[in-house]
C-alpha angles and dihedrals in degrees: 000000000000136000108350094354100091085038092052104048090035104055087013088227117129105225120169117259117269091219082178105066080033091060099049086050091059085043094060107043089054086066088051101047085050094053103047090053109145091007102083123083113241090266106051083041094059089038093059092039081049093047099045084048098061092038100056093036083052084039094056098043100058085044092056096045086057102263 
């Protein structure tokens, strides 16, 4: 689950996406992605590319359905 979703189906309260603070977690992620470069095993590797993928295609999303 990304952005509300956890939120959502957690608390069950519908509450509008912060892109802001999603945006600095992608953000984020993307450094570390950069500096672990060559020091994460496959499948930590293809867990963070999956991860940032999800998170900039739901990003963008949002973003496109106007927040």
């Amino acid at each position: 689950k990304v952005l509300d979703d956890a939120w959502r189906e957690t608390t069950g309260e519908k509450r509008a996406p912060n892109l802001e603070q999603a945006q600095y977690v992608i953000e984020v992620l993307a450094i570390l992605e950069q500096k672990t470069k060559g020091n994460l095993s496959n499948e930590e590797r293809q867990f963070l590319e999956q991860l940032l993928y999800e998170l900039r295609m739901r990003f963008l999303a949002v973003k496109g359905a106007g927040g």
